[in-house]
Every structure is written in C-alpha cells, then in structure tokens.
Short mmCIF file of C-alpha atoms in Angstrom, two decimals:
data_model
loop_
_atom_site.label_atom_id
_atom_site.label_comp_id
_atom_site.label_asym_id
_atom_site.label_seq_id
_atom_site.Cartn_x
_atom_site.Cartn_y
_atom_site.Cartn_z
CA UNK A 1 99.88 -22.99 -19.63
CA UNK A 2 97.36 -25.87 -18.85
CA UNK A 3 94.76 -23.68 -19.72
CA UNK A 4 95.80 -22.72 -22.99
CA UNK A 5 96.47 -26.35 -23.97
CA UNK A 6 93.04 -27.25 -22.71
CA UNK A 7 91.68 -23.99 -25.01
CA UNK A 8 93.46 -25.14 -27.98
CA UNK A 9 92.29 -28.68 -27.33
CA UNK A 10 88.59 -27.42 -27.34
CA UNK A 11 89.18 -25.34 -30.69
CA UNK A 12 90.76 -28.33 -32.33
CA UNK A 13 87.91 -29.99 -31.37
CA UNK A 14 85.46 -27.89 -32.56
CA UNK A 15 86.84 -27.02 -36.00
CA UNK A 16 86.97 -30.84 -36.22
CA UNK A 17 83.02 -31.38 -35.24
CA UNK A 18 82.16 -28.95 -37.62
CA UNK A 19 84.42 -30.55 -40.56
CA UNK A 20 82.19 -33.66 -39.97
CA UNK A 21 78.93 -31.88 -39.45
CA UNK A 22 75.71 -33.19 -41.84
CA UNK A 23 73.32 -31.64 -43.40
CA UNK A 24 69.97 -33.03 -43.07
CA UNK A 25 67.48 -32.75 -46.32
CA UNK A 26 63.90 -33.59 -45.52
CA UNK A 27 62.22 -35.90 -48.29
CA UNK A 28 58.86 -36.86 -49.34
CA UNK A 29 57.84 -40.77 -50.56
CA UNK A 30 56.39 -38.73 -53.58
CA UNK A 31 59.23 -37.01 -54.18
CA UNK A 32 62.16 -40.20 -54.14
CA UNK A 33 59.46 -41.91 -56.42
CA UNK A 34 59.97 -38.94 -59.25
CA UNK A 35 63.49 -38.84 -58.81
CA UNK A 36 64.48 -42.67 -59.17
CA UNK A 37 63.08 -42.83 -62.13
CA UNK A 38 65.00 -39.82 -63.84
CA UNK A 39 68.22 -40.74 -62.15
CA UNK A 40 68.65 -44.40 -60.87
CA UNK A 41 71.79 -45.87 -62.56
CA UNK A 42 69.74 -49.50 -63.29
CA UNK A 43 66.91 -47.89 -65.12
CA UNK A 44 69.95 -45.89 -67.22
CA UNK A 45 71.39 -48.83 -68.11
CA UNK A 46 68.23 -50.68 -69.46
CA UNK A 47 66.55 -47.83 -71.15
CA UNK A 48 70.36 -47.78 -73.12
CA UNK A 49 69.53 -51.50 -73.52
CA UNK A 50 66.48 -50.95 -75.09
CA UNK A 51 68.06 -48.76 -77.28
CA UNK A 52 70.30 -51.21 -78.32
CA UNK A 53 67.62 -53.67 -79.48
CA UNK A 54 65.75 -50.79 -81.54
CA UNK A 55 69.05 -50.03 -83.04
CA UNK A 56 69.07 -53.69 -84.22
CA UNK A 57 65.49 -53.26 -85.48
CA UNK A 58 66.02 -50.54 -87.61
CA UNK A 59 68.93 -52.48 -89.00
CA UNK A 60 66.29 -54.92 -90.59
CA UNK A 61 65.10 -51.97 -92.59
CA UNK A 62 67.63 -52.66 -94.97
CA UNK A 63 64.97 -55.84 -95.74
CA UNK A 64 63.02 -53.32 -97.51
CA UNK A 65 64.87 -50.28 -98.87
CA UNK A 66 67.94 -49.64 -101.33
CA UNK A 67 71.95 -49.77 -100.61
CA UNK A 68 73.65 -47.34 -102.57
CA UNK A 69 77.17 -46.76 -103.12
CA UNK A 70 79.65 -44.21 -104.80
CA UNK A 71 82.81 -44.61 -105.60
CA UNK A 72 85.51 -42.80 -107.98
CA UNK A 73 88.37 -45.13 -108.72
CA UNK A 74 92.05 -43.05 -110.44
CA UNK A 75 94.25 -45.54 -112.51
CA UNK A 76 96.99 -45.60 -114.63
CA UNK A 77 97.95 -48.93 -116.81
CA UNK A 78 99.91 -50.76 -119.11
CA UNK A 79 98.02 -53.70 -118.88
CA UNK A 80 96.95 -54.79 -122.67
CA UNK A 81 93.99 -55.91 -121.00
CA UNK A 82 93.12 -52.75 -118.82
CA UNK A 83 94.02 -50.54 -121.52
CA UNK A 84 91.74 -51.38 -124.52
CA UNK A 85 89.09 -51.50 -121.71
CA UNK A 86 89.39 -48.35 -119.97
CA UNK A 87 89.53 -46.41 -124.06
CA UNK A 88 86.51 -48.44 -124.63
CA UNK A 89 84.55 -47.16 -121.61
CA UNK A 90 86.16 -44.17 -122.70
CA UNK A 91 84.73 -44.40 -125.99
CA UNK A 92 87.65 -42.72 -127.89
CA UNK A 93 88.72 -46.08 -129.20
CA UNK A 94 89.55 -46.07 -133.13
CA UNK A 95 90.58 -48.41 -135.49
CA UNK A 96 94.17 -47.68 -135.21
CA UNK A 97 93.78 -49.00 -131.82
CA UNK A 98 93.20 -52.32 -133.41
CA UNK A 99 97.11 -52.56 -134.53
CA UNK A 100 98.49 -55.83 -133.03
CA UNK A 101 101.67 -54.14 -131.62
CA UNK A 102 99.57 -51.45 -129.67
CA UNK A 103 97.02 -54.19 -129.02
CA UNK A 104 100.44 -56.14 -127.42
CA UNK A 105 102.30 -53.06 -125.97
CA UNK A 106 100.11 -50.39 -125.03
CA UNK A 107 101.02 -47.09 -124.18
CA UNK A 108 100.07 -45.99 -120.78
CA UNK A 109 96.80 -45.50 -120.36
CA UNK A 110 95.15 -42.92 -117.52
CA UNK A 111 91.43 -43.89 -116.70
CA UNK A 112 88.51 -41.89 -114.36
CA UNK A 113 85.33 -43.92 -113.45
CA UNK A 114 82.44 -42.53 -111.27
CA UNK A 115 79.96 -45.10 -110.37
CA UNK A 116 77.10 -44.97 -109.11
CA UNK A 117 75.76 -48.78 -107.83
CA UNK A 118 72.03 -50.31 -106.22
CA UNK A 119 70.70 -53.01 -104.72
CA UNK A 120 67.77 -53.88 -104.29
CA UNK A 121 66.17 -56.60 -101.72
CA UNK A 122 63.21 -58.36 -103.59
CA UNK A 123 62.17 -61.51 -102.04
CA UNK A 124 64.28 -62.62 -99.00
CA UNK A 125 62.00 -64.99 -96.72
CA UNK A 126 64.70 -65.38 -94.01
CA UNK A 127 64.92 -61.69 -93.63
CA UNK A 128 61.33 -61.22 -93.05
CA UNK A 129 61.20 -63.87 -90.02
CA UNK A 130 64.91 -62.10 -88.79
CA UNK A 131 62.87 -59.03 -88.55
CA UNK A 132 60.36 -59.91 -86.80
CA UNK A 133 62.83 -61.62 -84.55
CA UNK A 134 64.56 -57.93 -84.29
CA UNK A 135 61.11 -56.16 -83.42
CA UNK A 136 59.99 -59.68 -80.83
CA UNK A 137 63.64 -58.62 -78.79
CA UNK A 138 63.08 -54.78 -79.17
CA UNK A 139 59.65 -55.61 -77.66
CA UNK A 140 61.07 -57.62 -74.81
CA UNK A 141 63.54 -54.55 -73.84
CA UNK A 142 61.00 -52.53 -73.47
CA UNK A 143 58.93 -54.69 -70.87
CA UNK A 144 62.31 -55.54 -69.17
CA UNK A 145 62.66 -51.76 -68.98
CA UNK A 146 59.14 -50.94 -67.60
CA UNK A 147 59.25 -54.10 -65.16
CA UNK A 148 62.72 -52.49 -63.80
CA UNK A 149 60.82 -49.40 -63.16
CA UNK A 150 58.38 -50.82 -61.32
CA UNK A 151 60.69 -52.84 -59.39
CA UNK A 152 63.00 -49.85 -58.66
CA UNK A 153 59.36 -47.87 -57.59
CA UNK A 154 59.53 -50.73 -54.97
CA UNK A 155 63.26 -51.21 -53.90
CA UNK A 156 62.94 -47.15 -53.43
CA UNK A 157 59.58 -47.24 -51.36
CA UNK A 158 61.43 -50.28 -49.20
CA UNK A 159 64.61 -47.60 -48.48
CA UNK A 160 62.31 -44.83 -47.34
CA UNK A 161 60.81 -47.21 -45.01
CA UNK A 162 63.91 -48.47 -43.55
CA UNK A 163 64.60 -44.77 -43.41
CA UNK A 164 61.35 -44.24 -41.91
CA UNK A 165 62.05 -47.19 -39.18
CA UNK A 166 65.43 -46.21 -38.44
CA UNK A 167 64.76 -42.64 -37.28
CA UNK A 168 61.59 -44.70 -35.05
CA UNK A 169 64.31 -47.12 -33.41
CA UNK A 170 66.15 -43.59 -32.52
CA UNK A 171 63.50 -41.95 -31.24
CA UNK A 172 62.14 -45.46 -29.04
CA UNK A 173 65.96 -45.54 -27.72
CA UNK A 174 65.97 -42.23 -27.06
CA UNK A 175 62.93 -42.54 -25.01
CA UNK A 176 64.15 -45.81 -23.68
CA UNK A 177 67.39 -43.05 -22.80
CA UNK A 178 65.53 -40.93 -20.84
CA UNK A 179 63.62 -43.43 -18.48
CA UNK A 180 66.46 -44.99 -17.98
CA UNK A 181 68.57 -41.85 -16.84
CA UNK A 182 65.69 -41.42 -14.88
CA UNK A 183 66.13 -44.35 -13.17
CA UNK A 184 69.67 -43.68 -12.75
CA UNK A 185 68.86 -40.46 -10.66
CA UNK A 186 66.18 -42.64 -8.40
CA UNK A 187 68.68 -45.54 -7.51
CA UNK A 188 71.71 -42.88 -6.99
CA UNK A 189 69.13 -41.65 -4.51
CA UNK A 190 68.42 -44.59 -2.90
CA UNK A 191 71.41 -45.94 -2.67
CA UNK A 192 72.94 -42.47 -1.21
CA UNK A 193 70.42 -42.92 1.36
CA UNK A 194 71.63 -46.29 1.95
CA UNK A 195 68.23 -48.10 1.11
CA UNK A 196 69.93 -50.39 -1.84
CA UNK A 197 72.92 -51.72 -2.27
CA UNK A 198 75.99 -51.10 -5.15
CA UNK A 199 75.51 -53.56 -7.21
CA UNK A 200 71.80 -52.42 -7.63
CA UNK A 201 73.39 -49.24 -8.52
CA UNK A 202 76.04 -51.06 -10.71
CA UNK A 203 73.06 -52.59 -12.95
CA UNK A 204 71.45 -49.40 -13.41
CA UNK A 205 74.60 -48.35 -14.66
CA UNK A 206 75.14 -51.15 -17.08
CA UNK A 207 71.93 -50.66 -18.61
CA UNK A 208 72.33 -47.04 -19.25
CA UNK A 209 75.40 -47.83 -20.98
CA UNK A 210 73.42 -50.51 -22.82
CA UNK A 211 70.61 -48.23 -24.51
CA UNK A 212 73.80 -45.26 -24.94
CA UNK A 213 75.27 -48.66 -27.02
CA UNK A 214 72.08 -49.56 -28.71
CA UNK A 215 71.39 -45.36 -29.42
CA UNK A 216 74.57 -45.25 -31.26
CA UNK A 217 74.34 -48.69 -33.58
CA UNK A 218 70.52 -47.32 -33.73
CA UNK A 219 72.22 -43.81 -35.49
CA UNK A 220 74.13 -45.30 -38.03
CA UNK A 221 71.62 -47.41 -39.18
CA UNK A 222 69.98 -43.91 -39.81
CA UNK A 223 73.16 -43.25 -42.17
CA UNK A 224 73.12 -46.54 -43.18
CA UNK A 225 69.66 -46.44 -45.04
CA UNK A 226 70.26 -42.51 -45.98
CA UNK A 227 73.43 -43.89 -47.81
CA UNK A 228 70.98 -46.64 -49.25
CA UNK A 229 68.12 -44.37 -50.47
CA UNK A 230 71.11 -41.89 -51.91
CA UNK A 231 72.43 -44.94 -53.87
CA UNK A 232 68.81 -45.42 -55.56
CA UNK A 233 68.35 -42.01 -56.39
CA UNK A 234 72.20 -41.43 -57.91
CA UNK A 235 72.68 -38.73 -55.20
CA UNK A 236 76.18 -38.02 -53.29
CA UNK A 237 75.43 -38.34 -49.30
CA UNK A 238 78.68 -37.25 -48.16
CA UNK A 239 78.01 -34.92 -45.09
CA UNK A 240 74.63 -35.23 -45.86
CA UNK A 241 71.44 -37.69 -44.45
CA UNK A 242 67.96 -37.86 -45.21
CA UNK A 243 65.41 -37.42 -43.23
CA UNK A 244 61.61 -38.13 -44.37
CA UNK A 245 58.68 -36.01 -44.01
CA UNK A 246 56.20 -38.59 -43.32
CA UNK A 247 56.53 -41.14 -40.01
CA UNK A 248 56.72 -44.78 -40.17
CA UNK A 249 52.90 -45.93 -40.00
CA UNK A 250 52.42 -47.73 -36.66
CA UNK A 251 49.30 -49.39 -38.06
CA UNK A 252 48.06 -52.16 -40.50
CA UNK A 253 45.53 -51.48 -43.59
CA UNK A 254 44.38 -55.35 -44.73
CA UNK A 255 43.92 -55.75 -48.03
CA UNK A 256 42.83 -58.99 -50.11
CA UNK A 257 44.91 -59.88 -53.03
CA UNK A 258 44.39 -62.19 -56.20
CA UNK A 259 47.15 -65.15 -56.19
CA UNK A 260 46.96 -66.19 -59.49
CA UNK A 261 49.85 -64.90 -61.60
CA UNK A 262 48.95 -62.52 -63.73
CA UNK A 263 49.78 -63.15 -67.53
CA UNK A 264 49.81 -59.21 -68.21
CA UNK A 265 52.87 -58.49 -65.54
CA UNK A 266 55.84 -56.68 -67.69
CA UNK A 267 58.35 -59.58 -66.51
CA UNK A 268 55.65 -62.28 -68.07
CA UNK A 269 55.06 -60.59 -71.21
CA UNK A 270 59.16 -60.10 -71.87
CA UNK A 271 60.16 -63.64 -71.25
CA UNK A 272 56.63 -64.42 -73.79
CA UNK A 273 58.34 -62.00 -76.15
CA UNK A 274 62.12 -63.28 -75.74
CA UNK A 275 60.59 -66.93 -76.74
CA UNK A 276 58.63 -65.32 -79.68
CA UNK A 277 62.22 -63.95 -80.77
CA UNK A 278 63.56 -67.38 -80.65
CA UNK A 279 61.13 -68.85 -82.51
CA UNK A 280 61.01 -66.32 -85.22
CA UNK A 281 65.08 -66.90 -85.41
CA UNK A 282 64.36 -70.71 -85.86
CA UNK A 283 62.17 -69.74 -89.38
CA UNK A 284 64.37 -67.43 -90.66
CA UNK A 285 67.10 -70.31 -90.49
CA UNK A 286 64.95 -72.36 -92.16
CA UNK A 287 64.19 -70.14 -94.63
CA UNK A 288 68.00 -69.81 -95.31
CA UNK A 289 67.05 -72.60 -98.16
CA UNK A 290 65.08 -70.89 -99.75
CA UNK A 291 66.11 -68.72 -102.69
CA UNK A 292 66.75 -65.00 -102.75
CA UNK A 293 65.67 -62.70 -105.73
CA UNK A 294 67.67 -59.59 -105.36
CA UNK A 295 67.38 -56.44 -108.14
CA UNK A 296 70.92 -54.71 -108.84
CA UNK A 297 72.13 -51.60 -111.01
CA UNK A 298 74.76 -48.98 -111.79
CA UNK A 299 75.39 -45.90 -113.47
CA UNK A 300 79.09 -45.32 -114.83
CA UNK A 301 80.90 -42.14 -115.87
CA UNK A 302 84.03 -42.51 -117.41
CA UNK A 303 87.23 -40.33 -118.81
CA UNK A 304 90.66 -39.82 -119.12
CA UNK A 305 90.72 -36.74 -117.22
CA UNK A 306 90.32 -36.17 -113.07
CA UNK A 307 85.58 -36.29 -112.42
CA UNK A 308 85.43 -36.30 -116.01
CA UNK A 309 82.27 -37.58 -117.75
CA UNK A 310 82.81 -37.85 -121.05
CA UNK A 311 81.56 -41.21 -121.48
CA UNK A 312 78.68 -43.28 -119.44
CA UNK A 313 76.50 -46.21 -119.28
CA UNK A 314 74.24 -47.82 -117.11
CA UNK A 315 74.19 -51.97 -116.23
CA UNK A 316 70.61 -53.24 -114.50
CA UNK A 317 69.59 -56.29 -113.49
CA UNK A 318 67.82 -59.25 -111.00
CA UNK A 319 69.83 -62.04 -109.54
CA UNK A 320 68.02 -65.11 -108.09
CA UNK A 321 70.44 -67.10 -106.08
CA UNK A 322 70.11 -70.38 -104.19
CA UNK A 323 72.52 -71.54 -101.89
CA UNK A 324 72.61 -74.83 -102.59
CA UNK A 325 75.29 -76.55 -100.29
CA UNK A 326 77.82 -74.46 -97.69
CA UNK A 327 79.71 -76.92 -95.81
CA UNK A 328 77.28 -77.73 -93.44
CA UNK A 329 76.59 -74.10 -92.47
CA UNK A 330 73.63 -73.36 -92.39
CA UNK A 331 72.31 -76.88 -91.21
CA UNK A 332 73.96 -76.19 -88.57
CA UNK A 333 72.73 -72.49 -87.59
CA UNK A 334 69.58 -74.21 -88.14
CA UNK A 335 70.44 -76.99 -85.11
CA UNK A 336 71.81 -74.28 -83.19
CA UNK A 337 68.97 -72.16 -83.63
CA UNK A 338 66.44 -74.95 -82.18
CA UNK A 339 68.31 -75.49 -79.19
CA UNK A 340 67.85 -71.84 -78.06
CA UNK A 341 64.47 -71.61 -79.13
CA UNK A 342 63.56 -74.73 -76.90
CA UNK A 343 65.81 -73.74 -73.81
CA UNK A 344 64.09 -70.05 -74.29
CA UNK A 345 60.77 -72.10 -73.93
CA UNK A 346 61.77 -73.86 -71.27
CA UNK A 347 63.30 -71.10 -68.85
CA UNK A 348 59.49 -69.68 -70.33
CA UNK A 349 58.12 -72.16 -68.20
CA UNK A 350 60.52 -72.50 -65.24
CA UNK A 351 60.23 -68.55 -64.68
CA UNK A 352 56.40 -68.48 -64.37
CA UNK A 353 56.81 -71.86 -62.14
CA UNK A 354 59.40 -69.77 -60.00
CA UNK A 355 56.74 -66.38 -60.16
CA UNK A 356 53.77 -68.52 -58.94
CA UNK A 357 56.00 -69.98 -56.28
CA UNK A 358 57.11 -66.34 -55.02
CA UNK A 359 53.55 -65.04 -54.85
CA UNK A 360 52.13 -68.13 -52.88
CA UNK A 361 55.49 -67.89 -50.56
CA UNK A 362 54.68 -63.57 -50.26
CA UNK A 363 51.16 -64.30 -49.63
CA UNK A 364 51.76 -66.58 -46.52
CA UNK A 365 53.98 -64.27 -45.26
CA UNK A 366 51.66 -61.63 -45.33
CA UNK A 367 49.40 -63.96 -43.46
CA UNK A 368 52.04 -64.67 -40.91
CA UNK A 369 53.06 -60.66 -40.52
CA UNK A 370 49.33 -59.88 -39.98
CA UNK A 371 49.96 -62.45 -37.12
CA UNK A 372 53.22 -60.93 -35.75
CA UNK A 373 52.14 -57.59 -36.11
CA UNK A 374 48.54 -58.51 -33.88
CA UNK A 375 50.99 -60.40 -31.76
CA UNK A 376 53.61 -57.59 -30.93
CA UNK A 377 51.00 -54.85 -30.63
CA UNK A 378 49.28 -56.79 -27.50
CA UNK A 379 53.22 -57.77 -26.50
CA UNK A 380 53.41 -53.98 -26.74
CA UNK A 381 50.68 -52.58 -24.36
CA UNK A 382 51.24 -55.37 -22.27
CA UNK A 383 54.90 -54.46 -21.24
CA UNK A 384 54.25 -51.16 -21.26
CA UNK A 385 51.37 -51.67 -18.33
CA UNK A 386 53.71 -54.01 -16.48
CA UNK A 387 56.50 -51.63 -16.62
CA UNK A 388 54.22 -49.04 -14.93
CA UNK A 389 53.03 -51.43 -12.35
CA UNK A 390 56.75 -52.24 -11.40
CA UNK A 391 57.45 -48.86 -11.36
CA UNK A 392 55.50 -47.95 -9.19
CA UNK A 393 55.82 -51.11 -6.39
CA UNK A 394 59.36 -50.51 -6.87
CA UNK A 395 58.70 -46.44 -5.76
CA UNK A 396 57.19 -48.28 -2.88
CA UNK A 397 60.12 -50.45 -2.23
CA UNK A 398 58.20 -53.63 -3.23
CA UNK A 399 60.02 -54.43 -6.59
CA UNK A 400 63.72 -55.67 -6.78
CA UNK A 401 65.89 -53.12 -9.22
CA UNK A 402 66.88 -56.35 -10.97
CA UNK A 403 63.10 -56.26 -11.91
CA UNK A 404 62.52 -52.69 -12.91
CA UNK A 405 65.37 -53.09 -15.45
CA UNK A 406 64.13 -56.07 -17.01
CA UNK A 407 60.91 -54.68 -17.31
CA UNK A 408 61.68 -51.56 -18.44
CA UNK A 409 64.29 -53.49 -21.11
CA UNK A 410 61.26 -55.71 -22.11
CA UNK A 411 59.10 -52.57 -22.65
CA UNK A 412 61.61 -51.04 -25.42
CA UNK A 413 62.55 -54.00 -26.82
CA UNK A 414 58.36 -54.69 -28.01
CA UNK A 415 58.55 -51.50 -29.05
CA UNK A 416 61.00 -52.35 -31.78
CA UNK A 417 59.68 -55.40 -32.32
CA UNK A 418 56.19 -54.16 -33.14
CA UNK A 419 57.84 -51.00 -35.19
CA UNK A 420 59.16 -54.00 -37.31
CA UNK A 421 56.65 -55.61 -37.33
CA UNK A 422 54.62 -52.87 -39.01
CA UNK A 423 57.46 -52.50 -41.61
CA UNK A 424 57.71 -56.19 -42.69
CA UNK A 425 53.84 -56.18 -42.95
CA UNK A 426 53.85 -53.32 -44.96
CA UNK A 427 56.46 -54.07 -47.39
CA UNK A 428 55.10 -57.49 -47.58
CA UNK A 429 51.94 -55.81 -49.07
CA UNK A 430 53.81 -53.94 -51.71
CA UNK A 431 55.77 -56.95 -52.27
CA UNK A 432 52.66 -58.83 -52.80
CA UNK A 433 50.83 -56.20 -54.83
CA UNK A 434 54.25 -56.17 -57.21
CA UNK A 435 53.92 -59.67 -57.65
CA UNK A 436 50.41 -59.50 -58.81
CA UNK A 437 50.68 -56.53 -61.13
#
C-alpha cells in the first residue's frame, strides 16, 4: 500500500512539473529590434497621438475651402406672417391674396423649401496663424513619435542585455555549483578519514547551500528580464522564457563621443516645435481684432407640394465683420495665450539645461565604468590565480578550509562583478550615443 501511495505521489508530481514546464524561444538583438517597433504598446499610443494632431491640422482646412449645407424644411401655418411669405416664395401669390380679411386670417398654408447654403472663408488673419499653430503641434508629434522609437530601440537593447547577463550569472553559479560540490566530495573525504574536523565539513556545507540559494534567485532573474523583454515587445510569456542567441560580450570597445548637445536630436526639435505652436497661438489671438471678410450664398427651391420645385431663387453675398467689444473675451484669450507661450519657452530652456546636464552626468560615468570594468577584470584573474594556489596548498594540507571557501567565494563573486561591469559599460555607451543623437 506504501508503494502505491509513493507511485501516485510521483505521478502527481509529474503531471504537475509538466503543467508548469516552459518553453524556451531563442531570440536575436536584430530580431527584438524589428519587433518593438511593430508591436510595443508606447510607440501605439504615440503614433495614435500623432494622429490626433494631424486630425486637428486638417481641421484648419476649413481656412481655405467651402461649408456647404442642405436642408429641406416641411411646414404648415396659419401665421399671417408665414403665410403671405411662404405663397410668395411660392410665387402663386395673386391679387386676391391682397384682401385684408385673408391678409388677417389666412387659410392654412402648406410650404416645401430645399436650400442649398455656402460659405466662404475670405480673409481670416487669426485662422492663418491657428493653422500654422495646428501644423507647428502636428510637427512636434511626429518628433515625439520618432524620439520614442529611438528610445524604445534602447530600453529594448537594455532588456536583451539584462537577458544576456542573467543567463551569464546562471551559468558563473553554476560553475561556482560544481567546484563547490567538488569540494564537498574532498572534505567528506577528509573528514571520513579523520584529517579535519565537522565543523570544516559543516562550512562546506553551508556554502553549497549558499551558491544552490544564489542559483535559484540567479534563475528567476532569468524570468524576470524574459517577462521584461516580453513586456517591450507586447508578447504573452506565460510558460514561456527567452533565451538569446548571442552571449553577453565580456569585453569593452572604447569609443569617443561629442558632448555637446546636439540641436538636431528628435526630443530638441519637438520641444523647438511645441514653442513655435505657442507662439503662432499668441498671433492668431491677436489677430482676433482684426476683421473677417467672409463670402456667403444660397440656392432655394420652394412649393406647396413634398421636394417640389416649382419656385426658386438664389441670395449671394460678402460679410465683413469686426468684433468690436466681447466682454473682455478675447483680451483675455489673448493674456492667457502669452502665459503659455512664455512657460512653453521657458520649459524650452530648462529641458535642454536638463539634456546637457544628462549627457555630461552619462559621459563621466562612462569614464568611471571604463575604470570599474579595468578594475574588476584584474580583480578577476587575480582571484581566480589565488583560488588555484589555495587549492592546491590546501590538497597539500597547508590551507585552512575556512580559506578555500573564501577564496573560492571571492573568485565567483569577481566574476559577477566584472560580468556587470561589462553590462553597465556597455549600456552606458548606448546611453551616451542616445543622448548625442
């Protein structure tokens, strides 16, 4: 009975182990960098506000071209007024109609107009600086849109590098696994031949457990960035993790770089654009005194029967209007209007104050990674050759245990350190170059 409980245990077990089981997709750097930009969310969402801006361009057209409207209006009066009015569009008024009584008391009167209307923008100043406003934002969407891209080209190129460093911190513990399992078997040995004592054995022990600990926290970080990169590319990573073709570089390529902010970066030229948009608002208000000359027209059928068109006429003509006074209004729109274009000017400013300050800050950093990474690399080789010198006294039963373990702990631990090392350097340069493009 035991043994069928332990049986069904083990099937249990394994149904659940292969509920959870991944699937692991192998990626490219060139492949991420096509896919982010046909399916990261952020990029969506500002290529829809880009849209949104050219939708309010092509509103201005209406600066330029006609509005026409049709109607066809159905009533049915005894109005004195409305009567004689509707038989005169009608044109079947006589003289009988004259008569003061029917003049007085109608009878009811059933009238059909189709009409036809235009207008026609002539000269409005104001509208020509609003447009230009319109096209000056529609402009800065479009930057803001590219500049996203070319940030997202970087956030993505940052995940595959964590991904890339992740799977390197398994594969140092790993390593770090087996030479310390290694160790393991040498102590139980020793100790079994009664040449060290339990608590040497003990520490072994403790330190296996430590790098089993580390190996574990070292695997999800794996998922951890997989879920990451998945989230930049709009991809579901449920029982799934990526894995990347190419290896974490575990070198440095220097490279000088120019840091002077660049007046042609997309994030520059929007905010330039965004200001122009301001200022372009600030004319049209002013321009709101100005007169507008504005052409008009319509073409009427009229009858006393349902789309009839019997009778018709046309009415054209030009309208110059000046608002002269409206409470205060547009002197107002015209304050408001003032304050946005200065505050546009001066976040202008404090945005390419902030920009130069991030590339000087990025560039001394890349300074000090070249320094860590020079640093850890000598760190590196020179645990690594003190490791095998302990090793090898200790073989000879000249080293304590206490010191193998702390040497061979120092030897991973550089390891890591110089991995990251790499990585910050690296990004750092991309950073850099983004800053400067």
């Amino acid at each position: 009975m035991k043994k069928i409980n332990q049986l069904l245990l083990f099937g249990m077990l394994s149904i659940t182990w292969s509920g959870i089981s991944q699937d692991t997709i192998a990626i490219s750097k060139k492949d991420i960098a096509t896919k982010v930009l046909d399916n990261n969310l952020q990029i969506k969402i500002a290529n829809q506000e880009y849209k949104s801006a050219k939708a309010d361009y092509r509103q201005s057209n209406a600066l330029f071209l006609p509005s026409i409207t049709a109607s066809h209006t159905a009533i049915s009066t005894t109005n004195p007024l409305m009567a004689f009015g509707s038989k005169l569009n009608q044109e079947i008024l006589t003289a009988a109609d004259f008569n003061p009584a029917l003049l007085n008391n109608p009878a009811k009167t059933q009238n059909f107009a189709t009409k036809i209307e235009v207008l026609q923008p002539l000269i409005n100043v104001d509208g020509m600086y609003g447009r230009q406003a319109a096209k000056a934002k529609m402009e800065a969407y479009q930057l803001q849109t590219e500049r996203t891209k070319e940030y997202l080209e970087l956030e993505v190129n940052k995940g595959f590098m964590q991904l890339q460093l992740a799977y390197q911190a398994v594969t140092v513990l790993e390593k770090a696994n087996t030479t310390a399992q290694a160790n393991l078997k040498l102590i139980e040995n020793y100790f079994k031949q009664g040449m060290l004592q339990k608590t040497d054995l003990l520490s072994v022990q403790v330190r296996v457990n430590e790098i089993k600990n580390q190996l574990q926290y070292a695997k999800s970080n794996v998922q951890n960035a997989s879920d990451y990169l998945g989230f930049l590319l709009n991809e579901d990573t449920a029982n799934k993790v990526f894995k990347p073709i190419e290896t974490l570089e575990n070198k440095i390529v220097i490279e000088s770089f120019n840091t002077s902010l660049s007046s042609n970066r997309k994030d520059i030229q929007a905010m330039d654009k965004s200001a122009e948009a301001y200022q372009k608002m600030l004319q049209s208000n002013k321009m709101n005194f100005l007169p507008r000359l504005n052409a008009f027209g319509s073409y009427e059928l009229y009858d006393n029967t349902f789309l009839g068109m019997n009778a018709k006429g046309y009415l054209v003509g030009a309208q110059l209007s000046w608002s002269v006074f409206d409470g205060y209004k547009t002197i107002g729109k015209l304050e408001k209007s003032k304050a946005d274009y200065q505050k546009s000017a001066i976040e202008n400013q404090q945005y390419k104050a902030q920009s130069q300050l991030d590339l000087n800050k990025t560039n001394r950093q890349l300074n000090d990674a070249e320094n860590k990474v020079s640093l850890s690399q000598l760190a590196l080789e020179q645990s690594q050759e003190a490791y095998r010198i302990r090793s090898n006294r200790f073989q000879q039963g000249l080293e304590k245990t206490t010191d193998l373990l702390q040497s061979e702990t120092q030897m991973a631990q550089k390891e890591l350190e110089y991995l990251q090392a790499v990585f910050e350097y690296n990004f750092t340069q991309e950073y850099l170059q983004f800053l400067t493009n």
